[in-house]
Coordinates of C-alpha atoms in Angstrom, one line a residue:
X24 CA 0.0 0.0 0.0
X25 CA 2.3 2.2 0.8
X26 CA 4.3 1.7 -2.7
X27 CA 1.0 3.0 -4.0
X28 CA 0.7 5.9 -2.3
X29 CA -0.4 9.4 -4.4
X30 CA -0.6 7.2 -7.5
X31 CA -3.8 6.8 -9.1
X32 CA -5.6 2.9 -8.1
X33 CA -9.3 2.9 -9.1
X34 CA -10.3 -0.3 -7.6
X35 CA -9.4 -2.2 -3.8
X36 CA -11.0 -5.0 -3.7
X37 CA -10.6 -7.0 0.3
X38 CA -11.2 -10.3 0.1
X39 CA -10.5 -13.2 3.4
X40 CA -12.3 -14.5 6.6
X41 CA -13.0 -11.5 8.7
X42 CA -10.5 -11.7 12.0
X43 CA -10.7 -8.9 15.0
X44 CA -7.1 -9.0 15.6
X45 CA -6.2 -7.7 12.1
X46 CA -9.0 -4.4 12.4
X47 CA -5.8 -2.1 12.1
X48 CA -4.9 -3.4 8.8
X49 CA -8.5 -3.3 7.5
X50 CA -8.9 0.3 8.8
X51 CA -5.7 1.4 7.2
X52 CA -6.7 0.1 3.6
X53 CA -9.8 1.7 3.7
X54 CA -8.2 4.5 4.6
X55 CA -6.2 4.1 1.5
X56 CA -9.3 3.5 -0.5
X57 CA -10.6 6.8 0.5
X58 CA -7.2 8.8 0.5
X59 CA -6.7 7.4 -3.3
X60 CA -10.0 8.5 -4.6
X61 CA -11.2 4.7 -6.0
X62 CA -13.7 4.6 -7.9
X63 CA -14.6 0.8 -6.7
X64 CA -14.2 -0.6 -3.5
X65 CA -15.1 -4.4 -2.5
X66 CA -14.8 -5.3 1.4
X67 CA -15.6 -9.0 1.1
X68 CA -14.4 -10.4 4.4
X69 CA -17.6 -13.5 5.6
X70 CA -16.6 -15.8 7.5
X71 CA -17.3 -19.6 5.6
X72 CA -19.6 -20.2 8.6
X73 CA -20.9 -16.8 9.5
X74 CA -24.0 -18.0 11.8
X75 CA -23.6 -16.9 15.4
X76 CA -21.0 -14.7 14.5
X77 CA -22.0 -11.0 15.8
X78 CA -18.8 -9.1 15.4
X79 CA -19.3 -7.5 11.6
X80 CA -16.1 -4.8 10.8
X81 CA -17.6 -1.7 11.4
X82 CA -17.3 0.6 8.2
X83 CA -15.6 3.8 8.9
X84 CA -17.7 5.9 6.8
X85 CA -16.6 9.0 9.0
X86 CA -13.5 8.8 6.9
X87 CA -15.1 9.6 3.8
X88 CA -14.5 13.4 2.7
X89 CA -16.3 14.6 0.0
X90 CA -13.7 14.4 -2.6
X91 CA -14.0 10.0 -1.9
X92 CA -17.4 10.1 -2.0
X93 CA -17.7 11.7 -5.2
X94 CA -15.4 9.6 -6.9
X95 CA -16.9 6.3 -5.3
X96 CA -19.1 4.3 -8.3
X97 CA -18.9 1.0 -6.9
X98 CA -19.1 0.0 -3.1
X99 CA -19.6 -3.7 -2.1
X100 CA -19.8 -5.0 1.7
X101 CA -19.9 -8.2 3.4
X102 CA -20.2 -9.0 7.2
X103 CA -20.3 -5.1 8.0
X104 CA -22.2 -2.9 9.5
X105 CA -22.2 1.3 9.6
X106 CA -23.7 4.1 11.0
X107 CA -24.6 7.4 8.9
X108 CA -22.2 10.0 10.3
X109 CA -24.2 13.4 10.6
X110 CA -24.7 15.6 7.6
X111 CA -24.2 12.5 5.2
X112 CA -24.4 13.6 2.3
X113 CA -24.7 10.5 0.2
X114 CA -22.8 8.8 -2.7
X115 CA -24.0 11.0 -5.6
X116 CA -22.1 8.9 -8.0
X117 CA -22.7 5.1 -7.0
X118 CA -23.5 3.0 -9.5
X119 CA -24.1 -0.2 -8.0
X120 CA -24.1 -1.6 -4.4
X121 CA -23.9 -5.0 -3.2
X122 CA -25.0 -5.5 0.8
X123 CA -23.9 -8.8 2.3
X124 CA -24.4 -10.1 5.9
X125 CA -24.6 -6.1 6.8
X126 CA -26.1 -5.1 10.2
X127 CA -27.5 -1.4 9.8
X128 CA -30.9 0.5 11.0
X129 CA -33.9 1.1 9.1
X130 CA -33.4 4.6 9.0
X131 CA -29.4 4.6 8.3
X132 CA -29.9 2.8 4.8
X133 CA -32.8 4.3 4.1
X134 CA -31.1 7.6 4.2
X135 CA -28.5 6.3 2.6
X136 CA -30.5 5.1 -0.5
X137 CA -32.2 7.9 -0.5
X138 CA -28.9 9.8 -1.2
X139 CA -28.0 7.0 -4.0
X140 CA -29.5 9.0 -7.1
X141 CA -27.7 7.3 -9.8
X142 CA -27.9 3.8 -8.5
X143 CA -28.2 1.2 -11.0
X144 CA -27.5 -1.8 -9.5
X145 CA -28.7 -3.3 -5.6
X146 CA -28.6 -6.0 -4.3
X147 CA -29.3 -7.1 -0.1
X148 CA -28.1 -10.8 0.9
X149 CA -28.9 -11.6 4.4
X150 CA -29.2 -8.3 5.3
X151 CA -31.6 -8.2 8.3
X152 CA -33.5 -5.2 9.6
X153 CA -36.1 -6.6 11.0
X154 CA -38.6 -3.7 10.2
X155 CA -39.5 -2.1 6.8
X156 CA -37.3 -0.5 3.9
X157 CA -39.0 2.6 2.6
X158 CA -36.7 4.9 0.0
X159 CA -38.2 8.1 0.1
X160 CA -36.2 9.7 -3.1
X161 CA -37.3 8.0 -6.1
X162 CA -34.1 6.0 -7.6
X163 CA -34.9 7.0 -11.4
X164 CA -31.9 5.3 -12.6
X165 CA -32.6 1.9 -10.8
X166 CA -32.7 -1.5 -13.3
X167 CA -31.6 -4.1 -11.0
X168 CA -33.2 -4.9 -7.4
X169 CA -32.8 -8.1 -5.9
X170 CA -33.2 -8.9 -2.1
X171 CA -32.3 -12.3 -0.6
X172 CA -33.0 -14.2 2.3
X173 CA -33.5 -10.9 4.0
X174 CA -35.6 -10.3 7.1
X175 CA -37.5 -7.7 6.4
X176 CA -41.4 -6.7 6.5
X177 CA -42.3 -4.6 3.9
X178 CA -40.5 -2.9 0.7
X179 CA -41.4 0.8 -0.8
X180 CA -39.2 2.2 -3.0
X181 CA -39.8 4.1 -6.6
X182 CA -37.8 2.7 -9.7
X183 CA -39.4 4.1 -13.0
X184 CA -36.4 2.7 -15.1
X185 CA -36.4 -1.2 -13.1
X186 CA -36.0 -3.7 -15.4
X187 CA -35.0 -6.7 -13.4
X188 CA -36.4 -7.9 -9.9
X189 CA -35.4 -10.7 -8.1
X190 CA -36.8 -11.7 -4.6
X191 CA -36.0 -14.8 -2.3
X192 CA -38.0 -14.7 1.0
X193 CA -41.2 -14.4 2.9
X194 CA -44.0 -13.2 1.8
X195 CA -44.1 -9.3 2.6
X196 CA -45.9 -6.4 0.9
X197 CA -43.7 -5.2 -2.0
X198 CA -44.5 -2.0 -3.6
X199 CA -42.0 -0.7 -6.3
X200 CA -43.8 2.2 -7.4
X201 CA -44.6 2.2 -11.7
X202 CA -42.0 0.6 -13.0
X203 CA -43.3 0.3 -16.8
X204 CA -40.1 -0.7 -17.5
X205 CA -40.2 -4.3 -15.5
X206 CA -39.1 -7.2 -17.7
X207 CA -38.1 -9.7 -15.6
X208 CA -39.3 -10.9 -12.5
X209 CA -37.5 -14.3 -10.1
X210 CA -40.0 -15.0 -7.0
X211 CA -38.9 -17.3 -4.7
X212 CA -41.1 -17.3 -1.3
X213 CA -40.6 -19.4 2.2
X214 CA -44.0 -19.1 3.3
X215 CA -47.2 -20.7 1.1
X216 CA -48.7 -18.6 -1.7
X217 CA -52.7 -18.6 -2.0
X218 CA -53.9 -18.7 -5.7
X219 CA -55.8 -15.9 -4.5
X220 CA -52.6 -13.2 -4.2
X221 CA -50.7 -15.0 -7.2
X222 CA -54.4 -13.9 -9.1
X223 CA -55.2 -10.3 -7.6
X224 CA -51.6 -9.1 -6.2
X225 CA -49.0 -9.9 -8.3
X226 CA -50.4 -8.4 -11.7
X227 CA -50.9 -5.2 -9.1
X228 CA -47.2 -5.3 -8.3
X229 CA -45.9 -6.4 -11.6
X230 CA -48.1 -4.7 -14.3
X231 CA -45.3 -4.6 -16.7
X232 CA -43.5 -7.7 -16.2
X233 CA -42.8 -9.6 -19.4
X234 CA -41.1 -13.2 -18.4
X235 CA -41.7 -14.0 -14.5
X236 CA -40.5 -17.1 -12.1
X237 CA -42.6 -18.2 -9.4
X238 CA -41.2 -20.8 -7.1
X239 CA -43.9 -21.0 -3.8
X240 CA -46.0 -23.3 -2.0
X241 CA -48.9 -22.9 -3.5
X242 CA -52.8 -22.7 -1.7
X243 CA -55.5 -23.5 -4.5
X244 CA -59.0 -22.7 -3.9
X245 CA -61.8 -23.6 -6.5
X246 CA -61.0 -22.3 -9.8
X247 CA -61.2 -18.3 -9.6
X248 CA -62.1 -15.5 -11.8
X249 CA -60.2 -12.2 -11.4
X250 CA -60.0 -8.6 -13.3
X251 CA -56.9 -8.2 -13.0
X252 CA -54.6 -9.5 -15.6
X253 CA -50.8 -10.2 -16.4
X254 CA -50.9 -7.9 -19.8
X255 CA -47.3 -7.8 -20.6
X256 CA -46.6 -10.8 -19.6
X257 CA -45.2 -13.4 -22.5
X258 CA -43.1 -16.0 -20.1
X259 CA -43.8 -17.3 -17.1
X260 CA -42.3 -20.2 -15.2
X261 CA -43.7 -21.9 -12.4
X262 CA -41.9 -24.2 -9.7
X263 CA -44.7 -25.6 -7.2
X264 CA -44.4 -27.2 -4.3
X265 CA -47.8 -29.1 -3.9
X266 CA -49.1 -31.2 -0.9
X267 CA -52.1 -34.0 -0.8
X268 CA -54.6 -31.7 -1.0
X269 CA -53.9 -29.1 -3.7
X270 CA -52.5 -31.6 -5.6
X271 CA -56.2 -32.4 -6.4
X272 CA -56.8 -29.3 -7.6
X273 CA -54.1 -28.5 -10.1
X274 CA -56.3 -27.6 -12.9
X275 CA -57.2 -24.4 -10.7
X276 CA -54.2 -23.5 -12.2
X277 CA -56.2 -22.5 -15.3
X278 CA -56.9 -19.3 -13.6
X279 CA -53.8 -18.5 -13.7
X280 CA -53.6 -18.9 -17.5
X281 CA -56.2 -16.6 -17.8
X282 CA -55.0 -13.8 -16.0
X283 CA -52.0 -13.3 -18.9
X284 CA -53.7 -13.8 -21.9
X285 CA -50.6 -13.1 -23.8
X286 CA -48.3 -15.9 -22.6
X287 CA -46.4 -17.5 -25.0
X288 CA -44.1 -20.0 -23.0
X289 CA -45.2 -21.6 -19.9
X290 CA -43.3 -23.9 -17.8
X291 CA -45.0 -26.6 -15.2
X292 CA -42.5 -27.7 -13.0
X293 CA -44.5 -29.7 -9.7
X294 CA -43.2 -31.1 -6.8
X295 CA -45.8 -33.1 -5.3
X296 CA -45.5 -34.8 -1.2
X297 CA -47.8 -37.5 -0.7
X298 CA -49.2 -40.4 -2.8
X299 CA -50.1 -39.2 -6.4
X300 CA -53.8 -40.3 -7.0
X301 CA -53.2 -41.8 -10.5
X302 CA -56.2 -41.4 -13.0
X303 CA -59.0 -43.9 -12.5
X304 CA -62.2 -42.1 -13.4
X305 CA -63.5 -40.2 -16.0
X306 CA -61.4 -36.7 -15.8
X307 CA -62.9 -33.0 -15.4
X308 CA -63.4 -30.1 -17.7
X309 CA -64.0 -26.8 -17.4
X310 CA -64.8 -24.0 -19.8
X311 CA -62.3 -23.8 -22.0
X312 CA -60.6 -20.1 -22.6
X313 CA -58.2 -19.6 -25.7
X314 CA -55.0 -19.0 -25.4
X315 CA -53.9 -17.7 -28.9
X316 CA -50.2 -16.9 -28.1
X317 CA -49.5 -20.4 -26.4
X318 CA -46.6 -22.1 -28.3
X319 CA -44.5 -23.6 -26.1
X320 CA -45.3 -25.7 -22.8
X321 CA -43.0 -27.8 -20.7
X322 CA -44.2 -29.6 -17.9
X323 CA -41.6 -31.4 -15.4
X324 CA -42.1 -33.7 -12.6
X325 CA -45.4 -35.0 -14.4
X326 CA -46.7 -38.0 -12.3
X327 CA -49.8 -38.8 -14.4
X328 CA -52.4 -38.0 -11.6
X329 CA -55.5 -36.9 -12.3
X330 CA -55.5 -33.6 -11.8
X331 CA -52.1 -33.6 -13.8
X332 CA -53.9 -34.9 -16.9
X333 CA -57.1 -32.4 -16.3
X334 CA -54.7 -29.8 -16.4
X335 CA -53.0 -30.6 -19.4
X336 CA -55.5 -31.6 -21.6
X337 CA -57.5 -28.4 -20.7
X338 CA -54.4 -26.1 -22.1
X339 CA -53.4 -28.6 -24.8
X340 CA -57.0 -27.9 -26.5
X341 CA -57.1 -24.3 -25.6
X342 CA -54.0 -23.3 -27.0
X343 CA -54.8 -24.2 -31.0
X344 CA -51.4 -21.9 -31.5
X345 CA -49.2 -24.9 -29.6
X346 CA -46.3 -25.8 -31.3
X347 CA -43.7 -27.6 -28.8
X348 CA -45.2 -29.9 -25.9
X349 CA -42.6 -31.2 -23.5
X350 CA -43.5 -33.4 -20.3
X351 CA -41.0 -35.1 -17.9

């Protein structure tokens, strides 16, 4: 470090298992970091096993000056935590930021985002607050969001240029604001998933969305009827995680179908616990509703029950525009 210093290094990245007794050494390179005006710095220092462990490097943000944080368009941190010094001014200049295993207060990152008008790129792994993140500042440059395995219990933020959002976690209200520019969508929840907020809550959240993954434990009533539709939406793929008693009810899947009317690739993909009730009686219809841009379907994990077969011969002669049929 010291060979380096006054010449010009534009990116530090810190990369072993985080150790207490070595905090002197960490300080002093980000002190370099800040001193040498870099324009990406990477603090990657979790432990392999991280659980129990309580002692996160505290960032130094205090020795930020102005000149550093101008400069500063990439900032990733792992198994850290900070506190906003006062009069933070933000990083006017980020461009993306990765959180990982970092301990900070509702109001310390929101303020923080909220300062974060360029962002492009964010991304919270294991980042637990335990109570809501709401970004009061609209993040207008915004196209990647994802949040994983995060404790948190609500999400507001506005992202008018958010193309791709990608969520692993509990079910928790998610509002991004209108984001007509929403492509792609990866949904991956812990808790179960009623038909019911797949139907009337997701096309709310997601108006725009154009290819989506849904992996959930999913509730199915009776087959439902809903107003609100998927209009955008062209591909969606569906991992479902179905016990003895919605697996008896897989063709009220059909709603789904009918809430994006404009899906051209769909993909079944069921995990089913329990014993499959294999088809021994005449099988059910419904009404059928076209679906004219169908022309690819792939189903996997296709056990041959009854409601299996319902299903598929229910979207097999509703979509006359089918061209490839795939089931594993």
């Amino acid at each position: 470090m010291q060979q380096h210093q006054g010449m010009v290094v534009e990116e530090l990245m810190i990369k072993f298992e985080f150790d207490c007794r070595i905090l002197d050494h960490i300080n002093s390179w980000v002190a370099f970091a800040v001193s040498s005006r870099m324009k990406s710095l990477a603090l990657d220092i979790a432990p392999t096993d991280y659980f129990g462990h309580t002692d996160q490097y505290r960032f130094p943000l205090e020795l930020l000056d102005n000149g550093s944080i101008f400069q500063l368009r990439h900032l990733k941190l792992s198994f850290a935590s900070f506190e906003l010094p006062p009069q933070f001014s933000g990083f006017p200049n980020l461009r993306t930021l990765d959180l990982y295993l970092l301990r900070v207060s509702r109001k310390d990152l929101q303020d923080m985002l909220s300062n974060c008008i360029n962002l492009e790129w964010f991304s919270m792994f294991r980042c637990h607050l335990n109570d809501e993140l709401t970004v009061a500042c609209p993040l207008s440059k915004l196209l990647y969001f994802r949040v994983v395995h995060c404790r948190i219990t609500k999400i507001v933020l506005n992202a008018a240029k958010l193309k791709t959002f990608i969520f692993y976690g509990r079910l928790y209200p998610v509002d991004l604001g209108d984001a007509p520019n929403l492509k792609h969508t990866f949904l991956d929840f812990y808790t179960p998933v009623t038909l019911e907020h797949a139907l009337t809550i997701l096309p709310k959240v997601l108006p725009s969305v154009q290819d989506l993954t849904l992996r959930a434990s999913l509730k199915m009533p009776l087959l439902m009827e809903t107003s609100c539709k998927f209009s955008h939406l062209k591909c969606l793929d569906l991992w479902l995680i179905l016990d003895d008693k919605e697996v008896d009810n897989i063709l009220s899947l059909a709603s789904l179908l009918r809430a994006a009317p404009f899906v051209e690739t769909l993909g079944m993909n069921f995990r089913v616990f329990g014993v499959p009730h294999h088809v021994s009686e005449p099988i059910k219809s419904i009404t059928r509703c076209p679906h004219n841009h169908l022309k690819n379907l792939h189903i996997t994990g296709f056990s041959g029950t009854t409601t299996q077969l319902e299903f598929l011969v229910h979207v097999v002669e509703s979509a006359h525009a089918l061209e490839i049929l795939t089931i594993n």
